[in-house]
Phi, psi and omega in degrees: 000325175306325182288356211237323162307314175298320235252328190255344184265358173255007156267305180287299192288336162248030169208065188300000189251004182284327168300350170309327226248320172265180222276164181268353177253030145309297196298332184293319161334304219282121163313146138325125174252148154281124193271138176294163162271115195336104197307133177260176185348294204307319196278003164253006135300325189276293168313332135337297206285304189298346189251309183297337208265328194265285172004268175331331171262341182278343215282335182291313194277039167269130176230008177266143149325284200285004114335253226294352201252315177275350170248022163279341190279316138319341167284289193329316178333296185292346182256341148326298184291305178327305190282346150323282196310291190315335230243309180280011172256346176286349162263343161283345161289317162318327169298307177301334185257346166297277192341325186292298179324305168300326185277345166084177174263128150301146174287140158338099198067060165191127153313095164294152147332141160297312172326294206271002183296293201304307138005257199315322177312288184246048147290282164006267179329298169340283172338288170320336199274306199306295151038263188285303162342308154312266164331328139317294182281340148303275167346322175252355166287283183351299147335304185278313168333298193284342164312290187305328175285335157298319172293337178285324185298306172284304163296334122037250169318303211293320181284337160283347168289305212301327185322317180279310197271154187238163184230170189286116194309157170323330201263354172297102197303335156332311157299303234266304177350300202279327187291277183332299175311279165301358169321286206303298173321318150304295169328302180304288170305348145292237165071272186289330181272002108342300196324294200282334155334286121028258176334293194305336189291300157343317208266321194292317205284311160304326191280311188242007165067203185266336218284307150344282163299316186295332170305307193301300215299299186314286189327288176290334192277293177315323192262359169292300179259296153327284206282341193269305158312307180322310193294284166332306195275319153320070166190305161326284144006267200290351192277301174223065165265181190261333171332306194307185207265153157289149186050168190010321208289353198278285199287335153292342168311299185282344191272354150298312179296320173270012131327295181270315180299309182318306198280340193256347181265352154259000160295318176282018140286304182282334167276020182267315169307301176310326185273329184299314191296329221254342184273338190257015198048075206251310206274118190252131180324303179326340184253347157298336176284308190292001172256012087008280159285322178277344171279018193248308192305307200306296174323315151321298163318292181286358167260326149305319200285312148356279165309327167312307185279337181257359168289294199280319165080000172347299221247021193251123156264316180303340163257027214251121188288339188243166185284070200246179195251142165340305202285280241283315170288297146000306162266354153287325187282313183297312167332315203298279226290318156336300182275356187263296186346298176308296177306343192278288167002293185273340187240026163280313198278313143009284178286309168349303228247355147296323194252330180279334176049061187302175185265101186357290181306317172281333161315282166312317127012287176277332178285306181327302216293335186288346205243351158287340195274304169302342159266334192268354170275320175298358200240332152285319170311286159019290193269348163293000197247333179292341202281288196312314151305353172267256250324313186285312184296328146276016168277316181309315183317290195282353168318306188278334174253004154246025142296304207266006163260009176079352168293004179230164176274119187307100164257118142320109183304091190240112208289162185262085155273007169278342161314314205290274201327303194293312166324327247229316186241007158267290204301349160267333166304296179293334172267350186275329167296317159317316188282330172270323150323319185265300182320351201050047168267054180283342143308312175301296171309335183269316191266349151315298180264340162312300186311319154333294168286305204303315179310299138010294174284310206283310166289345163270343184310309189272022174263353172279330183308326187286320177272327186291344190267349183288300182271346157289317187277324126016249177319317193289310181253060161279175182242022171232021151287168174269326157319295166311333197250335166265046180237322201263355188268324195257358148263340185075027170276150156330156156254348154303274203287015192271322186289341160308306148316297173331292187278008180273312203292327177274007165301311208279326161324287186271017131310316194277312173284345175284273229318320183293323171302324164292292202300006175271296196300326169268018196266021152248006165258346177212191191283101164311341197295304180325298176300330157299293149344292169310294180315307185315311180271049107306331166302000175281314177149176191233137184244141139240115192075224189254033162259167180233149148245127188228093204336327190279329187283309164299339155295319179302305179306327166290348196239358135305250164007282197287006189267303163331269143008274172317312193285318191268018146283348178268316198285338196258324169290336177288325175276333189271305181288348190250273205282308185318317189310319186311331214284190167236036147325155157255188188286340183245007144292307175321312193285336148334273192300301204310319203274327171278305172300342158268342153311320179266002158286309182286314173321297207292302176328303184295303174294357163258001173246352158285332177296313189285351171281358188062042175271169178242110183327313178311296185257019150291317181285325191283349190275339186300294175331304180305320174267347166312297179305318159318296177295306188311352190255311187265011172248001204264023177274337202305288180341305184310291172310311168318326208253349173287303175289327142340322196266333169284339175267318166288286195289335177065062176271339061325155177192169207285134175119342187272145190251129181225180197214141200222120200022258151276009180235143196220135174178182174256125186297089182273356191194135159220109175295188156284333183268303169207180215237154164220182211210122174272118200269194202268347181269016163082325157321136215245124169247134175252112191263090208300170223260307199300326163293336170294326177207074153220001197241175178261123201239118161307114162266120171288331187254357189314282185272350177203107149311343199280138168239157165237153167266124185230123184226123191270099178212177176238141156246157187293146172323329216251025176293120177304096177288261175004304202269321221272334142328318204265330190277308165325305158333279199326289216290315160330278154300333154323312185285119184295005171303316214254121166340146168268294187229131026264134171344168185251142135201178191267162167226153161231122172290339169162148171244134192194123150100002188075024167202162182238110127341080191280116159271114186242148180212130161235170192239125186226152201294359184196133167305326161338315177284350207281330189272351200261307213258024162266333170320291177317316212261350154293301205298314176295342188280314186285342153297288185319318169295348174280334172281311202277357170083343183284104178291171175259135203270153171215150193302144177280146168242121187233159190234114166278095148298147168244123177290114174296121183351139182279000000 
């Protein structure tokens, strides 16, 4: 039982993602640990201390990059927790110096309580100890700080040494002499460590029996084979069911999901076997690196092949995320897997040769052949991408040239460039190894084309994260997700912003996978630890001037905003729709208040969300003051017009509905913004109008004070006209018409008689000036049946012209 408890607390400590994948009473197995007690100061200085001490002593005999790569990172560690400890001792000093405070300075000549003497002591004492306890833990994040820059500095130098140095190249028949002399000796020293392999196993398997190992092995062989296929075809299943997400997502979808099966589930095989080895002690220390090394290699391995597969797809072409051809893919897969070999292969034999401690000439030795095997794959792949570009360059070719004989349909042409680009840097790549090679620079040439492939991995990886976070966010905020549509029924956004939304979130998404990707690509050249560190203390904040800007307080602050936002569009549709309609306001008090309450909402709103940005009103006012003399020379048509529509909104000298006439132009007022107002002229055409002209210029309101508009028609008739029936007939006709005012009444005048005709004034009122041109129309046309029944022509002024007889 002791081995099968080891056995499951060594599977959660190096494979915390496993418990996803087994069974839960895996988890029921797992013992209680007793939690320790929180240390206090002094013993996490000391232990600070004890970790920098250690450091400082492996730091001399290290003698790998990555040793030096792991205790730069460990120092950074210890100045972590220092500046943690300093930073989490600071409120307790702030208590201790309120506590001082409150006990006050005794005055000059007066006896304190012995009770509060002792207090202030040992107040005092405290004080003193955190203090000193402070200061200490400042002293030693410095300490440590300069440390990890010294180990990045030497490791370096050191990467740069191995880099530089040469040795007798692979192609030397010299080296091979020597490697055939030391051969048999290195072979012998594998030898007793198989032996002792052996032994430990043997010894664990007597001590703690098969029930353990054998439990590792069924465990890995199931999640190896079973379980990892079941999962691929389920995933497949579901990819093209109708469940799945519609569009793009099915196939980024699917290539992520066998992604993570590929790679964690034979890895967590092997590490499941190694913890079974490592429960019953199987594992002989000398042999934890190589077991080690095969959990390192396997993940590796299995994440090209993984990636190999759910990129290219040989035998799907309708899922294959790059743009390659059958033959091309097809061969390409095998590279993949080549190369995932290769990769298990080289960084197995690696640890081999770590634990064994082979001798320099077969070390060197063995990176040639590792860094001719990673050239001679990079250089088949090469010619496979070369291949694949002519193909595509004559498909295209003839696309276009049975385009330009009119037999094809204008098909866009879509050519691979990142084909050119990859070519374009394996072939500098291939020739600088080459080259570092025959020179006996095997070191160079070995990190040359590992980086190659690894850059290689690194980019495809991060073009599926790019598609997959691209077509997932895409999708989450649609407007035929379920997710979309209840985003739109309970905010009442658009489906233009809901989508908008989409694409700001996979902007940010795929910010994030470069960033992870560059910092994948540049972690062989420097500390990666270092480089996250950095990035990382941006969450303290960016100080400009005497402000902090602090990533969190701007989230707070945008969702403020957008909360802010939200309640007062809510608060404004609740007034145009709800309550105003009730009042006995009209439509251009209403759009007043409405329109002013949203304004003054977004004020508030902007000033509750600098306050949670941790800005200060105070040097808000003051900046404003300062950019006031700015605005006012370079703002000062807007202001004018901002300050107009104020004005247009409180005092109401117009307000929506009203028809005014404005120089030559006349229409109905459908809006009045804060900048301008605009007006429906008669031809349906919108005039926008800045606000400063409604009230600086002389504006006609026709309904301002009577909505009522009137008609007035004017004619002469001969003297000799029956005025009276011809009065009595224009009432009628007046009142017939459904337009026209009962009150105030229509009526007729004679306006005047002069000249042998009388000059009739008619005047009628209709419920809007809108109406006066249709319905004066009507009431001509009704004018001209009468003067037709009744025989009456319309008289026109005589006109005389006095000529003079030209002279004889």
């Amino acid at each position: 039982m002791a081995g099968l408890s080891s056995f499951f607390r060594t599977i959660l400590v190096r494979g915390p993602w496993l418990a996803l994948l087994l069974c839960c009473t895996l988890l029921l197995a797992v013992p209680a640990l007793a939690q320790d007690d929180d240390p206090t100061p002094k013993q996490q200085l000391a232990q600070i201390d004890s970790t920098l001490k250690d450091v400082e002593r492996k730091r001399v005999d290290a003698a790998a990059v990555e040793t030096l790569s792991m205790l730069s990172e460990e120092a950074s560690q210890a100045r972590r927790d220092a500046e943690a400890l300093e930073k989490a001792l600071q409120p307790q000093l702030d208590r201790l110096d309120e506590q001082l405070a409150q006990l006050g300075t005794p005055a000059e000549g007066t006896t304190e309580p012995p009770e509060l003497v002792t207090q202030r002591r040992t107040i005092t004492r405290q004080r003193d100890g955190l203090m000193a306890s402070m200061a200490q833990a400042k002293a030693s994040a410095v300490r440590a700080q300069q440390m990890a820059a010294d180990i990045d500095q030497q490791r370096t130098a050191q990467r740069t040494e191995e880099l530089g140095q040469k040795v007798a190249s692979p192609l030397s028949p010299a080296l091979w002499t020597k490697v055939a002399e030391r051969l048999p000796i290195d072979i012998a020293r594998v030898a007793p460590l198989a032996q002792m392999g052996r032994d430990a196993l043997v010894a664990g398997i007597r001590t703690h029996g098969w029930g353990t190992l054998l439990l590792g092995v069924a465990a890995a062989l199931v999640m190896m084979f079973p379980l990892r296929l079941w999962l691929r075809a389920l995933g497949r299943r579901f990819a093209a069911s109708e469940r799945a997400p519609d569009g793009r997502l099915r196939r980024s979808g699917l290539a992520m999901w066998l992604l993570l099966v590929g790679t964690l589930l034979p890895g967590y095989a092997v590490v499941v076997l190694m913890a079974a080895l490592d429960a019953i002690n199987a594992i002989a220390p000398r042999l934890q690196v190589v077991a080690e090394g095969i959990e390192t290699a396997t993940f590796r391995a299995a994440f090209i092949a993984a990636l190999s597969a759910c990129m290219l797809v040989p035998q799907r072409p309708s899922w294959r995320l790059l743009n390659l051809d059958d033959t091309a893919a097809l061969k390409l897969r095998k590279y993949a897997w080549g190369a995932a070999a290769l990769a298990w292969l080289s960084t197995v034999l690696v640890a081999v040769d770590q634990a064994t401690r082979t001798s320099d000439v077969t070390t060197v030795a063995l990176d040639g052949v590792i860094a001719l095997t990673y050239l001679g794959l990079i250089m088949a792949m090469l010619v496979t991408l070369a291949r694949l570009h002519r193909r595509q360059t004559a498909e295209a070719e003839a696309k276009l040239e049975a385009q330009a004989d009119g037999q094809g349909a204008a098909v866009p042409v879509r050519r691979s460039s990142w084909l050119v680009l990859a070519r374009v840097a394996g072939n500098i790549a291939v020739v600088a190894a080459i080259i570092a090679t025959l020179m006996g620079y095997v070191n160079f040439a070995k990190f040359v084309n590992q980086q190659l492939i690894g850059g290689s991995i690194v980019v495809l990886a991060a073009t599926l994260l790019f598609k997959f976070v691209d077509d997932f966010s895409t999708w989450l905020l649609n407007a035929d997700s379920k997710v979309g549509q209840t985003i739109l029924l309970s905010t009442g956004l658009s489906v233009s912003r809901l989508e908008q939304a989409g694409v700001l979130l996979s902007a940010v998404l795929r910010t994030f996978v470069v960033l992870i990707a560059l910092l994948a690509l540049a972690a062989p050249f420097g500390n990666i630890g270092s480089v996250v560190e950095r990035i990382a203390s941006l969450a303290n904040g960016i100080s400009i001037g005497d402000i902090t800007l602090k990533p969190a307080r701007i989230a707070i602050a945008l969702l403020v905003m957008l909360v802010g936002l939200g309640l007062t569009q809510l608060l404004q549709r609740w007034l145009t729709d709800t309550y105003l309609p009730k009042t006995e306001l009209d439509l251009g008090a209403r759009n007043s208040i409405s329109t002013i309450t949203r304004y003054v909402g977004i004020i508030l709103v902007a000033l509750w969300a600098l306050t949670a940005m941790g800005l200060n009103l105070k040097n808000l006012a003051l900046l404003v003051s300062a950019l006031s003399v700015g605005i006012g020379f370079g703002l000062q048509a807007i202001i004018q017009n901002f300050v107009s529509g104020l004005i247009l909104l409180t005092e109401r000298p117009v307000k929506i509905g009203d028809w005014v006439k404005l120089g030559d132009q006349e229409g109905d007022i459908r809006r009045i913004n804060v900048r301008s107002t605009e007006i429906q002229v008669s031809d349906k055409s919108t005039l926008i109008v800045p606000n400063s002209e409604l009230i600086t210029k002389t504006i006609r309101n026709m309904t301002m004070g009577n909505n009522q508009g009137r008609i007035q028609i004017q004619f002469a008739v001969p003297a000799s006209t029956d005025v009276a029936g011809l009065r009595q007939a224009l009432l009628d006709a007046y009142g017939a018409h459904n337009t026209v005012l009962q009150q105030p009444a229509p009526s007729v005048y004679i306006d005047s008689i002069a000249g042998g005709q009388i000059t009739i004034n008619s005047f009628a009122y209709v419920a809007s000036p809108r109406q006066v041109y249709g319905t004066r129309s009507d009431l001509y046309f009704s004018l001209l049946q009468i003067l037709a029944e009744r025989n009456i022509p319309l008289s026109t002024p005589t006109d005389i012209h006095i000529t003079r007889d030209p002279p004889q």
